Amino acid sequence: MAIDYSQLIPNNVDLAGDRRLQRALENWQPRFLDWWKGMGPDGTLNFDVYLRTAISAEANGWANFGYVKMPDYRWGIFLAGRNPNRVIAYGDNKGKPAWQEVPGELRSTLRRLIVTQGDTEPASVEQQRLLGKTAPSLYDLRNLFQVNVEEGRHLWAMVYLLHAYFGRDGREEAEALLERHSGDPDKPRILGAFNEQTPDWLSFFMFTYFTDRDGKYQLASLAESGFDPLARSCRFMLIEEAHHMFVGESGVQRIVQRTCDLMKEHKTDDARALGAIDLPTIQKYLNFHCSVSLDLFGQEASTNAANYYTMGVKGRYLETRIEDDHVLTDAAFDIDTTDNGRIVRKTVPALQALNERLRQDYLEDCARGLLRWNKAIEQAGIDFELKLPHRAFHRRIGAFSELHVSPDGKVMSEADWKANESKWLPTDEDRAYVTSLMGPAVVEPGKFAHWIAPPARGINGQPADFEYVRFN
Ligand code: BYC
């Protein structure tokens, strides 16, 4: 029997009115579901999860809460409302009407950006596949699943664009999005951070804090795209992204809080003896996830980024609020880069520095959460401060990848760096300790694993002891 996609896939793109597109998505949807069942959250097909589902792009439609079995989640296609007068805000095409179709000469560039964005979404679901087994509470389990289904929806958002605007090439790319897998030696995901593991909940919270925040900044830049359907897709995705970063920030906050509470109560610095995650280990995880996420912004000086901007396909963060000419051909920008094995500040053409500028915006945003985490430490009277690592620390992409730099920005020899690595990045032993705390999932409503504090409040006005997941 034919599936009524306008019912099954809530959408505001008139799916029912486009037979060709509907057929293309009908072919892709079962493959997506197979992927979800094989690579999505393990062993969860029958769980009823208290999830938020978007059923329209309106203020009252994007957050509908109720119990859903995840394979039945209604992965909808939503674009933020169209402004018929929207013009391209920057680059050579500045002032021209935003494109409703893909300009021929930009086809491969746009496809590549959409594929790169789309590739990260299922990758993160794959990375988080096993975390449900060790969830510290039903509240956290539900948040994990919420993040997972929304990453699935973000994949749908990019697949819709590929199917609707890129013909056969787009359909092939949509298939390939389900064929590459995180960490697969033969067919890995495109960007480095999405091939790392997320084996424990400290990693998960750091990932949603740092890596999902890269998502925010990349999506915000693509939301400035002259290709209007991409811009509108990303605008809507950004609404959901906020919750993912909240999960990360509040998750780390609750771990820090619990560690400090226990240290204070027992008047000791030995948090591990109390079954908590010690602050130096939290710092090491932070160093790892921050540095890996910094790589996601690409090279400091990038002609790709300059071309994207000049062509009008990818703008700056909050482009229209910046006060300059939005063409940047005569502008300069200061970046940190390398020269002869040293870190130096250089003035370069602003167009080439766009990745670095975005990384700068991102780092300023990252610093805000640390202020809150450090406040909890300070209030407990503990002499410790969590810090962001220097942007040159532990980099694999860009100019700094050739240097060995400490978290506080000192350039050193490889031998010195290696001798100190265990102080800066999680060791096997640290990871084994954190893993040892990840017991079987805590499934009693209102109960929390020993190493994490309860949340300040529940989801959607529900109490913290609400039955967020029913296992059946
Ligand atoms: N790994 O000129 P450059 C999210 C390649 S996260 C591997 O600097 P460009 C999410 C690069 O492709 C957001 N390769 O490149 C978060 C290029 O290759 P070619 C995802 C890398 O293009 C959590 C070469 O190096 N969205 O949504 O300016 C959960 C030269 O580099 C990497 C996007 O990324 C890397 N890290 O910058 C779920 C937005 N970095 O041309 C979801 C779309 C660079 O020499 N992507 N390379 O073959 C982009 O805008 C750009 O592709 C990048 C790279 C910013 C990633």
Short mmCIF file of C-alpha atoms and ligand atoms in Angstrom, two decimals:
data_model
loop_
_atom_site.label_atom_id
_atom_site.label_comp_id
_atom_site.label_asym_id
_atom_site.label_seq_id
_atom_site.Cartn_x
_atom_site.Cartn_y
_atom_site.Cartn_z
CA MET A 1 0.00 0.00 0.00
CA ALA A 2 1.28 3.46 -0.85
CA ILE A 3 2.40 5.41 2.16
CA ASP A 4 0.85 8.81 2.60
CA TYR A 5 4.01 10.82 3.03
CA SER A 6 2.24 14.09 3.68
CA GLN A 7 0.89 12.35 6.79
CA LEU A 8 3.93 10.29 7.72
CA ILE A 9 6.47 13.02 7.08
CA PRO A 10 5.16 16.26 8.45
CA ASN A 11 6.40 18.95 6.11
CA ASN A 12 5.93 22.47 4.92
CA VAL A 13 7.38 21.89 1.44
CA ASP A 14 4.20 20.62 -0.21
CA LEU A 15 5.52 17.10 -0.52
CA ALA A 16 2.12 15.85 -1.64
CA GLY A 17 2.23 18.25 -4.60
CA ASP A 18 5.51 16.94 -6.03
CA ARG A 19 5.22 13.34 -7.24
CA ARG A 20 8.83 13.08 -8.39
CA LEU A 21 10.21 14.20 -5.07
CA GLN A 22 7.74 12.07 -3.17
CA ARG A 23 8.87 8.96 -5.09
CA ALA A 24 12.53 9.76 -4.48
CA LEU A 25 11.91 10.06 -0.76
CA GLU A 26 9.76 6.91 -0.81
CA ASN A 27 12.80 5.06 -2.07
CA TRP A 28 15.13 6.58 0.46
CA GLN A 29 12.92 6.29 3.53
CA PRO A 30 13.14 2.49 4.01
CA ARG A 31 16.91 2.69 3.67
CA PHE A 32 16.98 5.39 6.30
CA LEU A 33 14.91 3.18 8.61
CA ASP A 34 17.21 0.22 7.98
CA TRP A 35 20.14 2.45 8.83
CA TRP A 36 18.38 3.64 12.01
CA LYS A 37 17.66 0.09 13.07
CA GLY A 38 21.20 -1.08 12.33
CA MET A 39 23.28 1.94 13.29
CA GLY A 40 20.98 4.01 15.54
CA PRO A 41 20.53 3.65 19.33
CA ASP A 42 21.15 0.01 20.08
CA GLY A 43 18.34 -2.19 21.36
CA THR A 44 15.76 0.58 21.65
CA LEU A 45 13.22 -0.17 18.93
CA ASN A 46 10.39 -0.93 21.32
CA PHE A 47 11.00 1.84 23.88
CA ASP A 48 8.37 4.54 24.33
CA VAL A 49 10.28 7.79 24.66
CA TYR A 50 8.90 11.16 25.75
CA LEU A 51 10.08 13.10 22.69
CA ARG A 52 9.68 16.47 21.13
CA THR A 53 8.49 16.27 17.52
CA ALA A 54 8.27 19.17 15.09
CA ILE A 55 4.99 19.04 13.20
CA SER A 56 5.15 22.55 11.79
CA ALA A 57 7.65 25.38 11.61
CA GLU A 58 5.39 27.74 13.58
CA ALA A 59 6.18 28.78 17.12
CA ASN A 60 3.48 26.46 18.48
CA GLY A 61 4.26 23.56 16.14
CA TRP A 62 7.89 22.65 16.46
CA ALA A 63 7.82 21.31 19.99
CA ASN A 64 5.13 18.67 20.45
CA PHE A 65 5.80 16.35 23.35
CA GLY A 66 4.54 12.81 23.70
CA TYR A 67 5.57 9.14 23.89
CA VAL A 68 6.94 7.78 20.60
CA LYS A 69 8.72 4.62 19.56
CA MET A 70 11.80 5.96 17.83
CA PRO A 71 11.43 4.07 14.53
CA ASP A 72 7.96 5.69 14.34
CA TYR A 73 9.33 9.19 14.96
CA ARG A 74 7.91 11.55 12.37
CA TRP A 75 11.08 12.84 10.77
CA GLY A 76 9.64 15.94 9.15
CA ILE A 77 10.94 18.36 6.55
CA PHE A 78 10.72 21.95 7.64
CA LEU A 79 12.11 25.13 6.23
CA ALA A 80 11.82 28.39 8.13
CA GLY A 81 9.31 30.80 6.58
CA ARG A 82 10.24 32.38 3.25
CA ASN A 83 10.92 36.08 2.94
CA PRO A 84 9.99 36.79 -0.70
CA ASN A 85 12.12 39.95 -0.66
CA ARG A 86 15.28 38.31 0.67
CA VAL A 87 18.43 39.40 -1.12
CA ILE A 88 21.94 37.95 -0.92
CA ALA A 89 23.72 39.92 1.78
CA TYR A 90 27.37 39.59 0.71
CA GLY A 91 29.92 38.75 -1.94
CA ASP A 92 29.79 39.32 -5.69
CA ASN A 93 26.06 38.69 -5.78
CA LYS A 94 25.27 41.09 -2.94
CA GLY A 95 21.88 42.75 -3.39
CA LYS A 96 20.58 40.20 -5.91
CA PRO A 97 17.47 38.16 -5.02
CA ALA A 98 18.24 34.98 -3.09
CA TRP A 99 18.22 31.92 -5.39
CA GLN A 100 15.22 29.63 -5.25
CA GLU A 101 16.97 27.13 -7.53
CA VAL A 102 20.62 26.10 -7.63
CA PRO A 103 22.63 28.29 -10.03
CA GLY A 104 24.38 25.94 -12.49
CA GLU A 105 27.87 27.23 -11.77
CA LEU A 106 27.43 26.71 -8.02
CA ARG A 107 25.99 23.25 -8.23
CA SER A 108 29.00 21.20 -7.20
CA THR A 109 30.05 23.66 -4.48
CA LEU A 110 26.62 23.71 -2.91
CA ARG A 111 26.23 19.96 -3.18
CA ARG A 112 29.54 19.47 -1.46
CA LEU A 113 28.63 21.78 1.44
CA ILE A 114 25.23 20.13 1.86
CA VAL A 115 26.79 16.67 1.78
CA THR A 116 29.44 17.66 4.35
CA GLN A 117 26.77 19.07 6.63
CA GLY A 118 24.48 16.07 6.08
CA ASP A 119 27.29 13.59 6.75
CA THR A 120 27.79 14.83 10.31
CA GLU A 121 24.21 14.17 11.37
CA PRO A 122 24.01 10.36 11.03
CA ALA A 123 27.67 10.19 12.06
CA SER A 124 26.84 11.57 15.50
CA VAL A 125 23.99 9.07 15.92
CA GLU A 126 26.40 6.26 15.09
CA GLN A 127 28.94 7.61 17.58
CA GLN A 128 26.31 7.65 20.33
CA ARG A 129 24.83 4.29 19.49
CA LEU A 130 25.76 2.45 22.68
CA LEU A 131 25.35 5.20 25.25
CA GLY A 132 21.81 4.18 26.18
CA LYS A 133 23.21 1.07 27.89
CA THR A 134 24.92 3.20 30.53
CA ALA A 135 22.55 6.17 30.86
CA PRO A 136 22.87 7.83 34.28
CA SER A 137 19.08 8.37 34.48
CA LEU A 138 15.84 8.21 32.49
CA TYR A 139 16.05 11.98 32.09
CA ASP A 140 19.48 11.68 30.45
CA LEU A 141 18.41 8.69 28.37
CA ARG A 142 15.54 10.69 26.97
CA ASN A 143 17.79 13.64 26.18
CA LEU A 144 20.19 11.33 24.33
CA PHE A 145 17.32 9.95 22.25
CA GLN A 146 15.98 13.45 21.60
CA VAL A 147 19.36 14.50 20.28
CA ASN A 148 19.52 11.31 18.17
CA VAL A 149 16.12 11.69 16.51
CA GLU A 150 16.77 15.35 15.79
CA GLU A 151 20.11 14.55 14.19
CA GLY A 152 18.08 12.09 12.12
CA ARG A 153 15.74 14.95 11.19
CA HIS A 154 18.69 17.13 10.26
CA LEU A 155 19.83 14.36 7.95
CA TRP A 156 16.35 14.41 6.42
CA ALA A 157 16.68 18.17 5.97
CA MET A 158 19.86 17.79 3.89
CA VAL A 159 18.52 14.74 2.02
CA TYR A 160 15.44 16.75 1.08
CA LEU A 161 17.68 19.43 -0.45
CA LEU A 162 19.74 16.82 -2.32
CA HIS A 163 16.64 15.11 -3.69
CA ALA A 164 14.70 18.25 -4.48
CA TYR A 165 17.47 20.32 -6.11
CA PHE A 166 20.30 18.07 -7.28
CA GLY A 167 18.61 15.38 -9.38
CA ARG A 168 20.37 12.08 -9.82
CA ASP A 169 23.66 13.26 -8.28
CA GLY A 170 21.75 14.35 -5.23
CA ARG A 171 20.00 11.01 -4.90
CA GLU A 172 23.33 9.21 -5.12
CA GLU A 173 24.79 11.46 -2.45
CA ALA A 174 21.76 10.75 -0.24
CA GLU A 175 22.45 7.03 -0.55
CA ALA A 176 26.11 7.55 0.27
CA LEU A 177 25.16 9.41 3.46
CA LEU A 178 23.86 6.08 4.76
CA GLU A 179 26.83 4.09 3.46
CA ARG A 180 29.70 5.95 5.12
CA HIS A 181 29.95 5.17 8.82
CA SER A 182 31.69 6.76 11.76
CA GLY A 183 35.12 5.19 12.26
CA ASP A 184 34.74 2.82 9.28
CA PRO A 185 38.28 2.22 7.98
CA ASP A 186 37.05 1.89 4.38
CA LYS A 187 34.18 4.37 4.28
CA PRO A 188 34.66 6.83 7.13
CA ARG A 189 32.64 9.96 7.76
CA ILE A 190 33.99 13.08 6.01
CA LEU A 191 35.18 15.21 8.94
CA GLY A 192 37.67 14.03 11.55
CA ALA A 193 35.69 14.61 14.76
CA PHE A 194 32.89 12.40 13.47
CA ASN A 195 35.14 9.37 13.33
CA GLU A 196 36.12 9.62 16.99
CA GLN A 197 34.33 7.49 19.56
CA THR A 198 31.78 8.71 22.08
CA PRO A 199 32.16 5.82 24.50
CA ASP A 200 30.96 7.35 27.78
CA TRP A 201 28.69 10.09 29.07
CA LEU A 202 31.41 12.57 29.89
CA SER A 203 32.44 12.31 26.23
CA PHE A 204 28.80 12.68 25.18
CA PHE A 205 28.31 15.86 27.18
CA MET A 206 31.61 17.28 25.91
CA PHE A 207 30.64 16.34 22.36
CA THR A 208 27.26 18.05 22.61
CA TYR A 209 28.91 21.07 24.21
CA PHE A 210 31.82 21.48 21.77
CA THR A 211 30.98 19.61 18.58
CA ASP A 212 27.29 20.47 18.42
CA ARG A 213 28.37 24.07 18.93
CA ASP A 214 30.44 23.80 15.76
CA GLY A 215 27.12 22.72 14.25
CA LYS A 216 25.55 25.93 15.50
CA TYR A 217 28.23 28.11 13.89
CA GLN A 218 28.34 26.19 10.61
CA LEU A 219 24.55 26.15 10.36
CA ALA A 220 24.40 29.87 11.14
CA SER A 221 26.89 30.52 8.31
CA LEU A 222 24.89 28.33 5.92
CA ALA A 223 21.70 30.10 7.10
CA GLU A 224 23.20 33.14 5.34
CA SER A 225 23.45 31.21 2.07
CA GLY A 226 22.18 32.84 -1.10
CA PHE A 227 20.56 29.47 -1.90
CA ASP A 228 17.35 30.19 -0.05
CA PRO A 229 16.12 26.61 0.60
CA LEU A 230 19.45 25.82 2.30
CA ALA A 231 19.32 29.02 4.33
CA ARG A 232 15.76 28.31 5.44
CA SER A 233 16.55 24.65 6.31
CA CYS A 234 19.46 25.73 8.49
CA ARG A 235 17.44 28.40 10.24
CA PHE A 236 14.98 25.80 11.37
CA MET A 237 17.71 23.32 12.35
CA LEU A 238 19.26 25.97 14.59
CA ILE A 239 16.13 26.02 16.74
CA GLU A 240 16.61 22.34 17.58
CA GLU A 241 20.38 22.61 17.93
CA ALA A 242 19.98 24.83 21.01
CA HIS A 243 18.68 21.88 23.03
CA HIS A 244 21.67 19.74 22.07
CA MET A 245 24.09 22.32 23.43
CA PHE A 246 21.93 22.66 26.54
CA VAL A 247 22.30 18.90 27.07
CA GLY A 248 26.08 19.29 26.87
CA GLU A 249 26.42 22.37 29.03
CA SER A 250 24.05 21.18 31.75
CA GLY A 251 25.49 17.66 31.63
CA VAL A 252 29.04 18.84 32.31
CA GLN A 253 27.68 21.28 34.89
CA ARG A 254 25.95 18.45 36.76
CA ILE A 255 29.10 16.29 36.72
CA VAL A 256 31.20 19.19 38.01
CA GLN A 257 28.57 19.94 40.64
CA ARG A 258 28.46 16.39 41.90
CA THR A 259 32.25 16.13 42.07
CA CYS A 260 32.47 19.39 44.02
CA ASP A 261 29.63 18.41 46.37
CA LEU A 262 31.31 15.10 47.20
CA MET A 263 34.76 16.68 47.64
CA LYS A 264 33.30 19.28 49.95
CA GLU A 265 31.23 16.82 51.94
CA HIS A 266 34.18 14.45 52.47
CA LYS A 267 36.80 17.21 52.73
CA THR A 268 39.15 15.55 50.27
CA ASP A 269 40.70 16.27 46.88
CA ASP A 270 40.61 12.60 45.96
CA ALA A 271 37.41 12.64 43.95
CA ARG A 272 38.08 9.23 42.44
CA ALA A 273 38.12 7.65 45.88
CA LEU A 274 34.56 9.00 46.21
CA GLY A 275 33.43 7.50 42.91
CA ALA A 276 33.26 10.90 41.21
CA ILE A 277 34.97 12.18 38.06
CA ASP A 278 37.92 14.26 39.23
CA LEU A 279 38.29 17.79 37.85
CA PRO A 280 41.68 17.14 36.14
CA THR A 281 40.06 14.31 34.16
CA ILE A 282 37.20 16.62 33.20
CA GLN A 283 39.82 19.12 32.00
CA LYS A 284 41.50 16.47 29.86
CA TYR A 285 38.24 15.49 28.20
CA LEU A 286 37.54 19.17 27.65
CA ASN A 287 40.96 19.61 26.00
CA PHE A 288 40.28 16.69 23.71
CA HIS A 289 36.80 17.64 22.56
CA CYS A 290 37.58 21.32 22.20
CA SER A 291 40.69 20.72 20.06
CA VAL A 292 39.00 18.12 17.87
CA SER A 293 36.07 20.49 17.34
CA LEU A 294 38.38 23.41 16.49
CA ASP A 295 39.63 21.33 13.57
CA LEU A 296 36.11 21.32 12.14
CA PHE A 297 36.47 24.95 11.08
CA GLY A 298 39.11 24.09 8.46
CA GLN A 299 42.32 25.92 7.58
CA GLU A 300 43.11 29.33 9.09
CA ALA A 301 43.68 30.76 5.62
CA SER A 302 41.27 29.13 3.21
CA THR A 303 40.61 29.91 -0.42
CA ASN A 304 37.61 27.57 -0.24
CA ALA A 305 36.07 29.79 2.43
CA ALA A 306 36.89 32.93 0.42
CA ASN A 307 35.21 31.43 -2.64
CA TYR A 308 32.13 30.32 -0.72
CA TYR A 309 31.73 33.87 0.55
CA THR A 310 32.40 35.63 -2.74
CA MET A 311 29.98 33.34 -4.55
CA GLY A 312 27.33 33.91 -1.87
CA VAL A 313 26.92 30.31 -0.71
CA LYS A 314 28.23 30.59 2.88
CA GLY A 315 28.33 33.79 4.92
CA ARG A 316 29.72 34.86 8.27
CA TYR A 317 28.07 34.32 11.64
CA LEU A 318 25.19 36.83 11.83
CA GLU A 319 26.32 38.36 8.52
CA THR A 320 23.59 40.97 8.29
CA ARG A 321 24.39 42.38 11.74
CA ILE A 322 28.03 43.05 10.85
CA GLU A 323 28.76 46.63 9.87
CA ASP A 324 31.10 46.60 6.88
CA ASP A 325 30.81 46.42 3.10
CA HIS A 326 30.00 42.65 3.04
CA VAL A 327 32.30 42.26 0.05
CA LEU A 328 35.60 42.26 1.93
CA THR A 329 37.85 42.57 -1.10
CA ASP A 330 39.78 45.42 0.55
CA ALA A 331 39.47 44.23 4.16
CA ALA A 332 42.13 42.59 6.32
CA PHE A 333 41.84 40.36 9.38
CA ASP A 334 44.38 39.35 12.03
CA ILE A 335 44.82 35.64 12.54
CA ASP A 336 47.11 33.48 14.64
CA THR A 337 49.12 31.17 12.45
CA THR A 338 52.64 29.74 12.23
CA ASP A 339 55.92 31.01 10.86
CA ASN A 340 59.13 29.04 11.11
CA GLY A 341 57.89 26.86 13.93
CA ARG A 342 56.49 29.75 15.97
CA ILE A 343 52.96 31.00 16.62
CA VAL A 344 52.62 34.45 15.09
CA ARG A 345 49.88 36.96 14.50
CA LYS A 346 49.53 37.90 10.84
CA THR A 347 47.32 40.28 8.98
CA VAL A 348 45.80 38.50 6.00
CA PRO A 349 43.06 39.33 3.47
CA ALA A 350 39.76 39.08 5.36
CA LEU A 351 38.27 36.86 2.67
CA GLN A 352 40.84 34.16 3.35
CA ALA A 353 40.40 34.40 7.10
CA LEU A 354 36.71 33.52 7.23
CA ASN A 355 37.20 30.07 8.77
CA GLU A 356 39.38 31.60 11.45
CA ARG A 357 36.91 34.37 12.13
CA LEU A 358 34.16 31.80 12.61
CA ARG A 359 36.45 29.79 14.89
CA GLN A 360 37.00 32.98 16.89
CA ASP A 361 33.23 33.54 17.27
CA TYR A 362 32.91 29.90 18.31
CA LEU A 363 35.64 30.07 20.95
CA GLU A 364 34.08 33.14 22.54
CA ASP A 365 30.82 31.23 22.80
CA CYS A 366 32.59 28.16 24.24
CA ALA A 367 34.11 30.28 26.99
CA ARG A 368 30.68 31.21 28.39
CA GLY A 369 29.83 27.72 29.64
CA LEU A 370 33.18 27.47 31.39
CA LEU A 371 32.32 30.57 33.39
CA ARG A 372 29.29 28.75 34.76
CA TRP A 373 31.17 25.51 35.44
CA ASN A 374 33.92 27.42 37.22
CA LYS A 375 31.37 29.26 39.32
CA ALA A 376 30.19 25.93 40.73
CA ILE A 377 33.81 25.01 41.56
CA GLU A 378 34.44 28.38 43.16
CA GLN A 379 31.24 28.23 45.20
CA ALA A 380 32.38 24.90 46.60
CA GLY A 381 35.59 26.61 47.73
CA ILE A 382 37.77 24.39 45.54
CA ASP A 383 40.95 25.82 44.08
CA PHE A 384 40.65 24.68 40.46
CA GLU A 385 39.75 26.38 37.23
CA LEU A 386 38.63 24.71 34.00
CA LYS A 387 40.23 26.38 30.99
CA LEU A 388 39.82 26.24 27.23
CA PRO A 389 42.99 24.93 25.62
CA HIS A 390 44.96 27.25 23.36
CA ARG A 391 43.66 27.08 19.81
CA ALA A 392 46.99 25.64 18.62
CA PHE A 393 46.85 22.71 21.05
CA HIS A 394 46.46 19.20 19.59
CA ARG A 395 45.40 20.27 16.12
CA ARG A 396 45.33 18.01 13.08
CA ILE A 397 43.95 20.47 10.55
CA GLY A 398 45.44 23.85 9.67
CA ALA A 399 48.75 25.58 10.28
CA PHE A 400 49.09 24.43 13.89
CA SER A 401 48.97 20.76 12.94
CA GLU A 402 52.71 20.92 12.25
CA LEU A 403 53.52 22.22 15.75
CA HIS A 404 53.50 20.69 19.20
CA VAL A 405 51.78 23.14 21.52
CA SER A 406 50.76 22.87 25.17
CA PRO A 407 47.23 23.78 26.31
CA ASP A 408 48.56 27.14 27.50
CA GLY A 409 50.08 27.90 24.10
CA LYS A 410 53.78 27.04 24.48
CA VAL A 411 55.46 25.58 21.40
CA MET A 412 57.69 22.63 22.29
CA SER A 413 59.53 19.69 20.80
CA GLU A 414 57.61 16.56 19.94
CA ALA A 415 59.50 14.68 22.67
CA ASP A 416 58.50 17.25 25.34
CA TRP A 417 54.94 17.24 24.14
CA LYS A 418 54.75 13.46 24.25
CA ALA A 419 56.28 13.46 27.72
CA ASN A 420 53.40 15.69 28.90
CA GLU A 421 50.57 14.33 26.82
CA SER A 422 49.19 12.23 29.66
CA LYS A 423 48.68 15.41 31.71
CA TRP A 424 46.68 17.07 28.96
CA LEU A 425 44.65 14.45 27.18
CA PRO A 426 42.72 11.47 28.57
CA THR A 427 44.98 8.45 28.99
CA ASP A 428 43.82 4.87 28.60
CA GLU A 429 43.72 4.73 32.36
CA ASP A 430 41.53 7.87 32.61
CA ARG A 431 39.17 6.46 30.02
CA ALA A 432 39.07 3.13 31.84
CA TYR A 433 38.22 4.93 35.08
CA VAL A 434 35.41 6.96 33.49
CA THR A 435 34.13 3.82 31.78
CA SER A 436 34.18 1.97 35.11
CA LEU A 437 31.67 4.50 36.48
CA MET A 438 29.29 3.91 33.58
CA GLY A 439 27.26 1.15 35.17
CA PRO A 440 24.14 -0.40 33.74
CA ALA A 441 21.56 2.25 32.79
CA VAL A 442 19.80 3.80 35.79
CA VAL A 443 16.17 3.11 34.93
CA GLU A 444 14.23 4.00 38.08
CA PRO A 445 12.45 7.34 37.60
CA GLY A 446 14.06 10.10 39.69
CA LYS A 447 17.26 8.11 40.39
CA PHE A 448 20.65 9.31 39.14
CA ALA A 449 24.04 7.64 38.85
CA HIS A 450 26.36 8.44 41.73
CA TRP A 451 28.73 10.64 39.66
CA ILE A 452 26.19 13.17 38.37
CA ALA A 453 23.85 15.64 40.08
CA PRO A 454 20.14 15.70 39.18
CA PRO A 455 19.05 18.45 36.76
CA ALA A 456 17.64 21.71 38.08
CA ARG A 457 14.35 20.94 36.32
CA GLY A 458 12.80 18.33 34.05
CA ILE A 459 11.81 18.47 30.38
CA ASN A 460 8.75 20.39 29.20
CA GLY A 461 7.71 21.26 32.75
CA GLN A 462 7.78 17.62 33.86
CA PRO A 463 9.46 16.74 37.15
CA ALA A 464 12.94 15.18 37.22
CA ASP A 465 11.38 11.88 38.38
CA PHE A 466 9.03 11.67 35.40
CA GLU A 467 9.02 8.35 33.52
CA TYR A 468 10.77 9.75 30.43
CA VAL A 469 11.34 6.33 28.88
CA ARG A 470 9.15 3.23 29.12
CA PHE A 471 10.97 0.05 28.21
CA ASN A 472 7.98 -2.26 27.53
N1 BYC B 1 38.36 16.98 8.56
O1 BYC B 1 40.11 25.19 2.82
P1 BYC B 1 39.81 24.31 3.97
C1 BYC B 1 27.30 19.56 12.91
C2 BYC B 1 39.51 19.60 4.26
S1 BYC B 1 28.95 20.02 12.74
C3 BYC B 1 38.66 16.52 7.32
O2 BYC B 1 39.98 24.92 5.28
P2 BYC B 1 36.99 24.50 3.96
C4 BYC B 1 27.00 18.55 13.93
C5 BYC B 1 38.56 20.41 3.40
O3 BYC B 1 37.40 19.65 3.08
C6 BYC B 1 28.99 21.14 11.37
N2 BYC B 1 38.94 17.33 6.27
O4 BYC B 1 38.34 23.75 3.81
C7 BYC B 1 27.62 18.55 15.15
C8 BYC B 1 39.40 20.73 2.20
O5 BYC B 1 39.43 19.63 1.31
P3 BYC B 1 39.83 19.83 -0.24
C9 BYC B 1 29.17 20.46 10.03
C10 BYC B 1 38.91 18.66 6.46
O6 BYC B 1 36.16 23.87 2.93
C11 BYC B 1 27.32 17.58 16.08
C12 BYC B 1 40.79 20.87 2.75
O7 BYC B 1 40.77 20.20 4.01
N3 BYC B 1 28.97 21.39 8.97
O8 BYC B 1 26.49 20.04 12.21
O9 BYC B 1 37.11 25.98 3.99
C13 BYC B 1 26.38 16.60 15.81
C14 BYC B 1 41.19 22.32 2.85
O10 BYC B 1 40.56 22.93 3.97
C15 BYC B 1 38.59 19.22 7.72
C16 BYC B 1 29.95 21.87 8.18
O11 BYC B 1 31.10 21.51 8.30
C17 BYC B 1 38.31 18.31 8.79
N4 BYC B 1 38.01 18.75 10.03
O12 BYC B 1 36.51 24.14 5.44
C18 BYC B 1 25.75 16.60 14.57
C19 BYC B 1 29.55 22.87 7.15
N5 BYC B 1 38.66 20.55 7.61
O13 BYC B 1 38.96 20.91 -0.79
C20 BYC B 1 26.04 17.58 13.64
C21 BYC B 1 29.95 22.51 5.77
C22 BYC B 1 39.01 20.84 6.35
O14 BYC B 1 41.27 20.20 -0.27
N6 BYC B 1 31.40 22.38 5.60
N7 BYC B 1 39.15 19.70 5.66
O15 BYC B 1 39.54 18.45 -0.82
C23 BYC B 1 32.24 23.43 5.41
O16 BYC B 1 31.84 24.58 5.42
C24 BYC B 1 33.67 23.15 5.09
O17 BYC B 1 33.73 21.95 4.40
C25 BYC B 1 34.60 23.06 6.35
C26 BYC B 1 36.07 22.95 5.84
C27 BYC B 1 34.39 24.28 7.23
C28 BYC B 1 34.33 21.79 7.14
#
